[in-house]
């Protein structure tokens, strides 16, 4: 039974008053003085038209249901409303009414029709009219407000694209008539998703006359069981198969947008099931009270609070194969610029294709359930269908089948249909069969596609390339900076070296040596004083700090030279004592006429000193003379000038001094031989 024809759509304007809140400002399409809100008891109409959170967007839409009360000529039925809400800055109005005290003005244009199947095109017309009315900046001019009329369109592709295989879960959930709560921050999307879902049940949108009030039950009371069938005509097949399944019969309620003021209807004892939507997050805190299943559109998630419902809604292998095939057809033809139609402009993946697939699925489902009921009453195997193996309803889920057979819509279906529907439509699942490798591959491919790996990798590659480019720039910049610092340091050291060279030349450092470095042959050490050093020309490094090297070399040479001089002095003193001690003992113990070891200091027996004889200087006197004139020692390849007291001699009067052990021993031997000759001569003179 379809709702009555000839209903004139109603248009009204709802505004928000700063003191009174939302209120109806006027009606169009009715007789003068008539108020449909008062006649039909619609006190919540302004709250349904201005949804919660509508002020957060420039334009928003709300969808709701209304009950039209019974009259002498018609029965009570359901009407459907759509509102387009906009707001404008009050300071931009050409004529600002006195009661406008807020900074913004918010109004909604509402249209009420008797069937929601035309909401798609009506929405576009309503949006254009509302936008043009607000563009006038004069709300007293109402000539542009007209009743739009059109017919078709709901976003089925968006429903499957967003929920994928869970779309079938929602579809089967509707048939079980639980308490379904949709939540979303955008009112238009919230409402259209609900309309899209119930539109998957064939002919239901044209038979919603009982959905606005749980007390209405006109569909059941006026339903007549079909007695004839034309299989070639769809309009004859659908009613004969018991469609639509009336999920909003007595005890059922449908409110695409339900304000908080209408929650008492949901909590009423007579309300057994409903499909409602809300934009108020307060309902999320009471989800257990107001819902068996919560569909959060903002998070694209489904939460089933009832354990028994969760078990019944588990998809079988055949169900999952069927919905995966349908989802794949939508995903492969998806166009972000125009989601309503396939990008290939073909039939596969279109809304008509989707609607036909769900119609075939539902026809197979009710046929299989009818066959299941038939099997329970048959004991003769010959009465069974030869081409049907077992119970085909198992492919739709035994738990779901059992739950569905307890619902009100199944009772209406069972009472208004023939028991042998399986003779009209084959009792067979569209994708019957066990799990195959193709099913696994399809599911894996879908899961991989849901991960959006290509998009993530492309973004990752872009970010990685960006970081590598930045890193390369930083490394290049750092390398250039370090190289520039090195060049600056080298240039500074070079200038410092040249400056020290000029200072050294000006101070006459090279004049401290007895011989100019340029006069020495290659490889020969240059004589320097105790406090300075000059490198040989052939050994002078090109990039060495001259001052530091010279200072270190002078200190090392001075230390070694002082050590050698001290060692030699100690050794010479010991030799002198040993020598003179031996000479004294020989002189005291020898007979008369034995020569004295030191003729220069010895006296004759008669007390007269010997004069005129050649006398050699003693070792002590020689050492004093050497230390008095200065001494030069070659240490480590350097010529070091040493003077008495450790001071420089200025390069004057330097005597060559060899600090080797062999040279000292040779000197002592020579001294000993000359001493013996002198003693002999002295002895002869004494005699």
XYZ file of C-alpha atoms in Angstrom:
687
model
C 0.000 0.000 0.000
C 1.410 3.337 -0.979
C 0.619 6.607 0.705
C -2.099 8.780 -0.693
C -1.357 10.960 -3.664
C -2.263 14.568 -4.221
C -0.470 15.932 -1.118
C 0.639 19.550 -1.569
C 4.173 20.132 -0.232
C 4.395 22.636 2.629
C 7.072 25.336 2.979
C 7.808 27.246 6.158
C 10.473 29.538 7.594
C 11.976 28.907 11.028
C 14.043 31.586 12.772
C 16.024 31.739 15.983
C 14.810 34.398 18.417
C 17.263 35.576 21.070
C 14.629 35.291 23.827
C 12.135 32.690 22.629
C 14.491 30.344 20.803
C 13.554 28.585 17.528
C 10.091 29.480 16.239
C 7.992 29.251 13.054
C 7.760 32.603 11.244
C 5.343 31.724 8.423
C 3.856 29.128 6.072
C 3.603 28.854 2.294
C 1.292 26.580 0.264
C -1.591 26.727 2.784
C -4.743 28.810 3.071
C -4.558 32.159 4.821
C -4.835 31.829 8.552
C -4.044 28.127 8.536
C -1.222 26.827 10.765
C -0.235 23.203 9.997
C 2.005 23.083 13.083
C -0.929 23.801 15.325
C -3.362 21.602 13.399
C -1.065 18.559 13.504
C 0.491 19.185 16.908
C 4.073 19.817 15.777
C 5.565 21.717 18.753
C 9.053 20.307 18.061
C 9.162 21.367 14.409
C 11.409 24.449 15.052
C 13.917 22.304 16.999
C 14.012 19.723 14.221
C 14.573 22.406 11.571
C 17.433 24.151 13.478
C 19.711 21.273 14.460
C 22.292 21.377 17.247
C 25.577 22.712 15.958
C 24.094 24.248 12.791
C 25.714 27.567 13.733
C 29.154 25.995 13.236
C 28.721 25.776 9.447
C 27.709 28.177 6.696
C 25.030 25.824 5.382
C 23.554 22.665 6.843
C 20.572 20.378 6.213
C 18.287 18.535 8.577
C 15.855 15.688 7.818
C 13.030 14.641 10.127
C 9.633 12.954 10.262
C 6.269 14.366 11.330
C 2.947 12.757 12.093
C -0.039 14.093 10.211
C -3.102 13.667 12.352
C -6.183 11.912 11.084
C -9.176 13.779 9.685
C -12.599 12.837 8.476
C -11.253 12.177 4.984
C -7.833 10.630 5.707
C -6.066 8.432 8.225
C -3.091 9.432 10.311
C 0.160 9.107 8.379
C 3.776 10.244 8.286
C 5.265 13.278 6.568
C 8.911 14.069 5.895
C 10.623 17.371 6.379
C 13.871 18.846 5.064
C 15.385 22.140 6.219
C 18.242 24.230 4.853
C 19.877 26.383 7.530
C 22.087 29.417 6.891
C 23.305 32.412 8.882
C 24.381 35.961 8.053
C 26.045 38.856 9.860
C 23.330 41.155 11.242
C 25.321 44.286 10.378
C 25.031 43.518 6.644
C 21.212 43.519 6.558
C 19.568 46.263 4.504
C 16.595 46.393 6.833
C 17.381 45.212 10.349
C 14.280 44.392 12.416
C 14.061 45.745 15.936
C 14.007 42.281 17.523
C 17.400 41.369 15.982
C 19.761 41.925 18.888
C 22.416 39.281 18.149
C 25.437 39.701 15.891
C 24.214 36.970 13.519
C 20.837 36.019 12.115
C 20.075 32.305 11.705
C 17.108 31.019 9.717
C 15.980 27.828 8.026
C 13.768 27.219 5.003
C 11.764 24.025 5.520
C 9.884 21.857 3.026
C 7.509 19.057 4.073
C 6.551 16.285 1.617
C 4.695 12.985 1.818
C 7.558 10.768 0.553
C 11.346 10.976 1.027
C 12.253 9.347 -2.293
C 12.545 12.791 -3.935
C 14.877 14.309 -1.322
C 17.919 14.229 -3.602
C 16.842 16.751 -6.239
C 14.699 18.680 -3.755
C 17.804 19.344 -1.705
C 19.536 21.107 -4.601
C 16.516 23.287 -5.310
C 16.071 24.108 -1.636
C 19.728 25.061 -1.291
C 19.585 27.453 -4.248
C 16.401 29.130 -2.993
C 17.804 29.605 0.526
C 21.114 30.939 -0.760
C 19.376 33.461 -3.024
C 17.079 34.586 -0.212
C 20.011 35.264 2.116
C 21.888 37.074 -0.673
C 19.104 39.704 -0.780
C 20.059 40.869 2.738
C 16.345 41.562 3.224
C 14.275 38.854 4.915
C 11.003 40.724 4.388
C 11.142 39.979 0.643
C 9.631 36.472 0.352
C 8.839 36.363 -3.365
C 11.766 34.060 -4.060
C 10.463 31.388 -1.677
C 8.824 28.774 -3.868
C 7.990 25.123 -3.551
C 10.671 23.014 -5.290
C 9.620 19.821 -6.984
C 11.765 17.000 -8.333
C 12.264 13.302 -7.830
C 15.234 10.887 -7.336
C 18.651 10.259 -5.754
C 20.394 9.003 -2.551
C 24.146 8.508 -1.997
C 24.426 4.712 -2.024
C 27.972 4.758 -3.386
C 29.159 6.912 -0.496
C 27.585 4.512 1.992
C 29.486 1.512 0.587
C 32.676 3.506 0.054
C 32.724 4.555 3.692
C 31.542 1.375 5.454
C 32.593 -1.275 2.892
C 31.698 -4.791 4.114
C 29.988 -3.344 7.203
C 27.280 -1.996 4.881
C 25.841 -5.509 4.754
C 26.044 -5.663 8.558
C 23.945 -2.497 8.781
C 21.490 -3.778 6.175
C 20.889 -7.063 8.013
C 20.728 -5.149 11.282
C 17.820 -3.040 9.988
C 15.847 -6.207 9.277
C 16.295 -7.321 12.898
C 14.693 -4.028 14.091
C 17.024 -3.132 16.981
C 17.587 0.358 18.434
C 19.974 1.946 15.945
C 21.587 5.280 16.816
C 23.539 7.270 14.229
C 25.841 10.045 15.419
C 27.667 12.697 13.414
C 28.651 16.346 13.619
C 27.267 17.095 10.143
C 23.499 16.869 10.178
C 23.057 16.442 6.421
C 25.437 13.506 6.164
C 23.885 12.002 9.276
C 20.397 12.028 7.763
C 21.310 11.000 4.232
C 23.197 7.921 5.441
C 20.045 6.697 7.166
C 17.892 7.327 4.108
C 20.444 5.535 1.926
C 20.432 2.528 4.224
C 16.660 2.038 4.371
C 16.393 2.702 0.635
C 18.206 -0.625 0.077
C 14.956 -2.349 1.031
C 12.919 -2.216 -2.209
C 9.857 0.119 -2.137
C 10.324 1.052 1.543
C 10.816 4.791 0.885
C 7.319 4.913 -0.656
C 5.756 3.084 2.279
C 6.914 4.983 5.374
C 3.495 6.189 6.438
C 3.895 4.662 9.925
C 7.484 5.732 10.695
C 6.756 9.080 12.425
C 4.974 7.618 15.442
C 5.348 4.218 17.174
C 1.576 4.086 17.598
C 0.853 4.065 13.861
C 0.064 0.719 12.236
C -1.792 1.622 9.052
C 0.358 -0.523 6.761
C -0.431 -3.802 8.520
C -4.128 -3.041 8.778
C -4.539 -2.237 5.087
C -2.161 -4.905 3.714
C -3.729 -7.481 1.328
C -2.076 -10.753 0.344
C -1.313 -10.809 -3.416
C -3.033 -13.541 -5.434
C -1.606 -12.970 -8.910
C 1.864 -12.578 -10.327
C 3.486 -11.414 -13.541
C 7.056 -12.550 -13.361
C 8.014 -10.311 -16.280
C 6.998 -7.165 -14.347
C 9.025 -5.996 -11.385
C 6.102 -3.991 -9.952
C 4.178 -7.262 -9.691
C 7.068 -9.393 -8.431
C 8.087 -7.120 -5.555
C 4.686 -7.080 -3.756
C 4.171 -10.802 -4.364
C 7.503 -11.561 -2.644
C 6.355 -9.621 0.438
C 8.356 -6.445 -0.153
C 8.885 -4.005 1.304
C 9.734 -5.545 4.657
C 8.020 -3.044 6.975
C 10.627 -2.341 9.637
C 8.704 0.732 10.891
C 5.440 -0.864 11.828
C 3.751 -0.570 15.225
C 6.378 0.090 17.870
C 8.893 1.349 15.307
C 10.147 4.916 14.850
C 12.275 6.689 12.255
C 13.866 10.053 13.049
C 16.782 10.993 10.766
C 17.418 13.977 13.038
C 16.087 13.628 16.569
C 16.520 16.615 18.933
C 17.005 16.142 22.654
C 13.429 17.290 23.210
C 12.276 14.070 21.495
C 14.236 11.630 23.661
C 11.118 10.815 25.635
C 9.752 9.098 22.521
C 12.833 6.856 22.415
C 12.534 5.991 26.088
C 8.791 5.289 25.874
C 7.678 1.748 26.617
C 5.746 1.521 23.368
C 8.865 2.241 21.292
C 10.396 -1.163 20.570
C 12.804 -0.271 17.764
C 14.000 2.774 15.900
C 16.518 4.250 13.523
C 17.440 7.758 14.702
C 20.256 10.253 14.340
C 21.699 12.948 16.587
C 24.389 15.604 16.438
C 24.507 16.098 20.202
C 27.457 14.308 21.883
C 25.438 13.914 25.101
C 23.850 10.811 23.592
C 27.278 9.200 23.297
C 27.522 9.202 27.066
C 24.213 7.285 27.287
C 24.728 4.919 24.377
C 23.911 1.857 26.466
C 20.507 3.290 27.328
C 19.457 4.520 23.914
C 21.077 2.086 21.486
C 21.777 -1.543 20.712
C 24.146 -0.471 17.948
C 25.913 2.894 17.563
C 27.128 4.113 14.173
C 29.629 6.965 14.575
C 29.975 8.724 11.227
C 32.753 11.017 12.447
C 34.948 7.987 13.169
C 33.408 5.614 10.564
C 32.961 3.029 13.297
C 30.208 0.653 14.412
C 29.797 -0.309 18.061
C 27.398 -3.161 18.915
C 26.499 -3.095 22.608
C 24.127 -6.101 22.555
C 26.002 -9.457 22.689
C 23.155 -11.393 21.050
C 22.966 -8.854 18.237
C 26.713 -9.079 17.699
C 26.479 -12.847 17.296
C 23.584 -12.631 14.861
C 25.303 -10.017 12.668
C 28.456 -12.061 12.070
C 28.872 -12.399 8.299
C 29.201 -15.829 6.757
C 31.761 -16.746 4.098
C 29.158 -16.357 1.349
C 28.026 -12.987 2.754
C 31.571 -11.695 2.910
C 32.289 -12.865 -0.640
C 29.178 -11.087 -1.921
C 29.786 -7.751 -0.188
C 33.498 -7.825 -1.105
C 32.546 -8.131 -4.754
C 30.164 -5.181 -4.451
C 32.691 -3.080 -2.540
C 35.366 -3.780 -5.115
C 33.082 -2.600 -7.919
C 32.567 0.699 -6.092
C 36.203 1.191 -5.107
C 37.513 0.569 -8.601
C 35.115 3.128 -10.101
C 35.352 5.744 -7.338
C 35.801 9.354 -8.401
C 36.566 11.908 -5.672
C 35.401 14.771 -7.861
C 31.976 13.127 -8.426
C 31.236 10.344 -5.901
C 27.679 9.850 -7.150
C 28.673 8.123 -10.397
C 31.461 5.782 -11.566
C 34.467 7.402 -13.178
C 34.052 4.989 -16.104
C 30.478 6.223 -16.629
C 29.487 2.557 -16.841
C 26.759 0.554 -15.184
C 29.003 -1.500 -12.872
C 29.416 0.367 -9.598
C 26.522 2.773 -10.230
C 23.714 3.342 -7.729
C 21.255 1.370 -9.874
C 23.754 -1.498 -9.973
C 24.078 -1.402 -6.179
C 20.323 -1.248 -5.670
C 19.752 -4.214 -7.985
C 22.424 -6.295 -6.191
C 20.761 -5.742 -2.816
C 17.363 -6.549 -4.298
C 18.648 -9.886 -5.621
C 20.284 -10.618 -2.269
C 17.062 -9.898 -0.364
C 14.918 -11.968 -2.724
C 17.334 -14.898 -2.343
C 17.287 -14.457 1.416
C 13.501 -14.568 1.860
C 13.240 -17.445 -0.606
C 15.854 -19.435 1.332
C 14.093 -18.763 4.625
C 10.799 -19.894 3.103
C 12.503 -23.100 1.961
C 13.962 -23.560 5.447
C 10.458 -23.374 6.903
C 9.266 -25.818 4.259
C 12.062 -28.293 5.132
C 11.066 -28.323 8.778
C 7.590 -29.606 7.889
C 8.718 -32.239 5.369
C 9.746 -35.800 6.129
C 9.573 -37.149 2.593
C 12.856 -36.680 0.721
C 11.036 -36.794 -2.595
C 9.266 -33.530 -1.743
C 12.562 -31.663 -1.643
C 13.952 -29.663 -4.526
C 16.322 -31.776 -6.585
C 18.709 -28.965 -7.493
C 19.023 -27.593 -3.939
C 21.412 -29.261 -1.524
C 20.737 -29.005 2.167
C 19.444 -25.827 3.767
C 20.466 -22.773 1.698
C 19.525 -20.395 4.534
C 22.695 -21.515 6.345
C 24.695 -19.358 3.925
C 22.935 -16.283 5.337
C 23.689 -17.226 8.941
C 21.627 -19.497 11.157
C 21.852 -17.099 14.120
C 20.623 -14.193 11.996
C 17.808 -16.292 10.522
C 16.601 -17.276 13.975
C 16.675 -13.637 15.175
C 14.845 -12.369 12.088
C 12.033 -14.869 12.507
C 11.269 -13.228 15.887
C 10.767 -9.704 14.499
C 7.550 -7.826 13.680
C 8.446 -7.315 10.034
C 8.883 -11.088 9.596
C 5.456 -11.690 11.061
C 3.950 -9.248 8.562
C 5.962 -10.882 5.770
C 4.887 -14.397 6.756
C 1.231 -13.442 6.953
C 1.144 -11.712 3.571
C 3.142 -14.120 1.361
C 2.786 -17.555 -0.152
C 4.532 -20.475 1.492
C 6.183 -21.575 -1.794
C 8.030 -18.435 -2.754
C 11.093 -20.613 -3.404
C 9.322 -21.779 -6.551
C 9.464 -18.204 -7.905
C 12.984 -17.269 -6.837
C 15.638 -19.954 -6.423
C 16.568 -20.470 -2.743
C 20.252 -19.968 -3.220
C 22.781 -17.477 -1.914
C 24.198 -15.301 -4.749
C 27.736 -16.254 -3.677
C 27.165 -19.649 -2.064
C 30.100 -21.941 -1.437
C 32.960 -22.499 0.960
C 36.037 -20.395 1.447
C 38.334 -20.468 -1.578
C 41.767 -19.118 -2.413
C 40.134 -16.382 -4.481
C 38.257 -15.196 -1.384
C 41.488 -14.992 0.570
C 43.272 -13.133 -2.208
C 40.367 -10.713 -2.571
C 40.291 -9.980 1.143
C 44.048 -9.499 1.307
C 43.909 -7.153 -1.682
C 41.119 -5.151 -0.058
C 42.940 -4.928 3.243
C 46.080 -3.760 1.478
C 44.086 -1.180 -0.450
C 42.511 0.011 2.781
C 45.993 0.643 4.172
C 46.644 3.087 1.299
C 50.254 1.945 1.079
C 50.808 3.664 -2.265
C 49.697 6.978 -0.839
C 51.746 6.500 2.301
C 54.836 5.451 0.341
C 54.444 8.397 -2.022
C 54.196 10.743 0.921
C 57.126 8.980 2.573
C 59.225 9.238 -0.577
C 58.413 12.916 -0.878
C 59.294 13.586 2.751
C 62.478 11.488 2.493
C 63.560 13.294 -0.669
C 62.900 16.613 1.004
C 64.950 15.644 4.054
C 67.784 14.318 1.885
C 67.878 17.555 -0.100
C 67.925 19.584 3.096
C 70.600 17.325 4.569
C 72.724 17.651 1.438
C 72.455 21.410 1.614
C 73.431 21.402 5.286
C 76.396 19.069 4.712
C 77.574 21.116 1.735
C 77.227 24.316 3.694
C 79.072 22.863 6.680
C 81.861 21.530 4.446
C 82.211 24.885 2.712
C 82.298 26.640 6.070
C 84.969 24.294 7.431
C 87.032 24.640 4.265
C 86.737 28.416 4.404
C 87.819 28.377 8.065
C 90.793 26.202 7.150
C 91.782 28.593 4.369
C 91.443 31.546 6.726
C 93.548 29.746 9.340
C 96.225 28.869 6.780
C 96.288 32.422 5.543
C 96.529 33.706 9.119
C 99.394 31.330 9.911
C 101.151 32.300 6.717
C 100.874 35.997 7.509
C 101.949 35.366 11.093
C 104.964 33.407 9.878
C 105.918 36.149 7.448
C 105.487 38.752 10.169
C 107.728 36.807 12.552
C 110.292 36.393 9.810
C 110.330 40.114 9.260
C 110.608 40.709 13.008
C 113.452 38.200 13.324
C 115.299 39.754 10.424
C 114.794 43.221 11.881
C 116.033 42.121 15.313
C 119.136 40.511 13.793
C 118.546 37.055 15.222
C 120.745 35.462 12.569
C 123.689 37.744 13.532
C 124.190 35.869 16.850
C 126.048 33.054 15.089
C 129.714 33.307 14.256
C 129.109 32.364 10.700
C 126.279 33.465 8.423
C 123.929 30.577 7.457
C 124.418 31.412 3.825
C 128.166 30.797 4.147
C 127.812 27.260 5.434
C 127.758 24.349 3.048
C 124.714 22.114 2.794
C 124.143 19.762 5.687
C 126.632 21.539 8.033
C 125.112 22.722 11.342
C 125.029 26.432 11.947
C 126.613 27.725 15.155
C 124.147 29.531 17.403
C 124.203 30.921 20.899
C 122.792 29.287 24.014
C 119.436 31.108 23.682
C 118.831 30.796 19.935
C 118.878 28.290 17.096
C 118.969 28.497 13.314
C 117.796 25.594 11.091
C 120.041 24.424 8.266
C 118.758 25.530 4.906
C 118.405 21.984 3.642
C 116.453 20.897 6.746
C 114.147 23.901 7.213
C 110.449 22.668 6.900
C 108.204 24.674 4.659
C 105.090 24.798 6.834
C 106.544 24.622 10.401
C 106.108 27.285 12.983
C 109.599 28.700 13.173
C 109.425 30.243 16.617
C 107.956 27.205 18.358
C 110.417 24.785 16.742
C 113.418 26.976 17.486
C 112.458 27.472 21.125
C 111.969 23.742 21.707
C 115.273 22.895 19.965
C 117.243 25.486 21.986
C 115.856 24.215 25.261
C 116.713 20.605 24.393
C 120.225 21.533 23.207
C 120.891 23.659 26.288
C 119.854 20.848 28.606
C 121.998 18.273 26.851
C 125.015 20.618 26.636
C 124.843 21.466 30.332
C 124.648 17.744 31.135
C 127.696 16.951 29.035
C 129.740 19.810 30.565
C 128.788 18.780 34.090
C 129.679 15.151 33.385
C 133.001 16.098 31.866
C 133.914 18.410 34.769
C 133.157 15.694 37.317
C 135.154 13.121 35.396
C 138.103 15.496 34.928
C 138.121 16.334 38.662
C 138.201 12.671 39.598
C 141.053 12.031 37.164
C 142.959 15.002 38.515
C 142.646 13.842 42.108
C 143.645 10.316 41.190
C 146.573 11.615 39.186
C 147.887 14.021 41.755
C 147.287 11.566 44.560
C 149.418 9.024 42.795
C 152.142 11.592 42.106
C 152.293 12.689 45.745
C 152.680 9.141 47.004
C 155.475 8.472 44.521
C 157.296 11.633 45.511
C 157.239 10.866 49.227
C 158.303 7.239 48.858
C 160.970 7.533 46.087
C 164.749 7.994 46.641
C 166.554 11.188 46.125
C 166.682 12.188 42.572
C 163.105 10.997 41.672
C 161.424 13.586 39.506
C 158.448 15.560 41.024
C 154.990 15.180 39.332
C 154.452 18.980 39.223
C 157.667 20.736 38.392
C 156.017 24.092 38.270
C 155.170 24.003 41.965
C 157.965 21.691 43.301
C 161.054 22.959 45.070
C 164.550 21.557 45.217
C 165.920 19.898 48.281
C 167.918 23.024 49.184
C 164.707 25.102 49.104
C 165.338 26.937 45.779
C 162.680 26.791 43.073
C 163.598 25.629 39.655
C 163.443 28.286 37.071
C 164.250 28.231 33.462
C 162.873 24.732 32.955
C 159.947 24.161 30.563
C 156.776 23.813 32.755
C 153.474 22.421 31.520
C 150.221 23.783 32.890
C 148.299 21.554 35.269
C 144.859 20.149 34.536
C 143.159 22.564 36.939
C 144.740 25.593 35.398
C 143.858 24.360 31.912
C 140.235 23.850 32.917
C 140.052 27.350 34.336
C 141.456 28.788 31.148
C 138.986 26.834 29.017
C 136.025 27.889 31.124
C 137.243 31.461 31.159
C 137.446 31.708 27.378
C 134.218 29.806 26.730
C 133.507 26.431 25.203
C 131.679 25.219 22.117
C 130.048 21.802 22.019
C 128.331 19.999 19.181
C 125.157 18.301 20.499
C 122.526 16.594 18.375
C 123.716 18.246 15.155
C 123.717 21.776 16.695
C 126.764 23.880 17.660
C 126.174 25.236 21.141
C 128.414 27.935 22.626
C 128.915 27.545 26.395
C 130.731 30.080 28.538
C 131.691 30.239 32.183
C 128.681 30.707 34.399
C 126.343 29.465 31.617
C 126.171 32.862 29.853
C 126.671 33.612 26.166
C 130.100 34.668 25.135
C 128.746 36.776 22.347
C 130.534 34.649 19.816
C 133.995 36.089 20.797
C 136.934 34.020 21.883
C 135.199 30.657 21.493
C 137.546 27.675 21.724
C 136.721 24.335 20.148
C 135.974 21.755 22.774
C 135.236 18.122 22.050
C 133.041 16.480 24.675
C 133.747 12.887 23.583
C 135.282 10.395 25.938
C 138.027 9.535 23.452
C 139.138 13.155 23.122
C 139.369 13.582 26.885
C 141.350 10.348 27.311
C 143.778 11.430 24.538
C 144.332 14.734 26.270
C 145.123 13.043 29.556
C 147.560 10.669 27.914
C 149.310 13.568 26.250
C 149.403 15.399 29.578
C 150.804 12.321 31.305
C 153.595 11.871 28.749
C 154.609 15.496 28.939
C 154.483 15.315 32.730
C 156.869 12.381 32.771
C 159.313 14.195 30.508
C 159.128 17.221 32.715
C 159.804 15.161 35.838
C 162.810 13.616 34.199
C 164.150 16.970 33.274
C 163.536 18.302 36.740
C 165.260 15.360 38.275
C 168.354 15.882 36.272
C 168.451 19.511 37.177
C 168.098 18.708 40.839
C 170.902 16.287 40.697
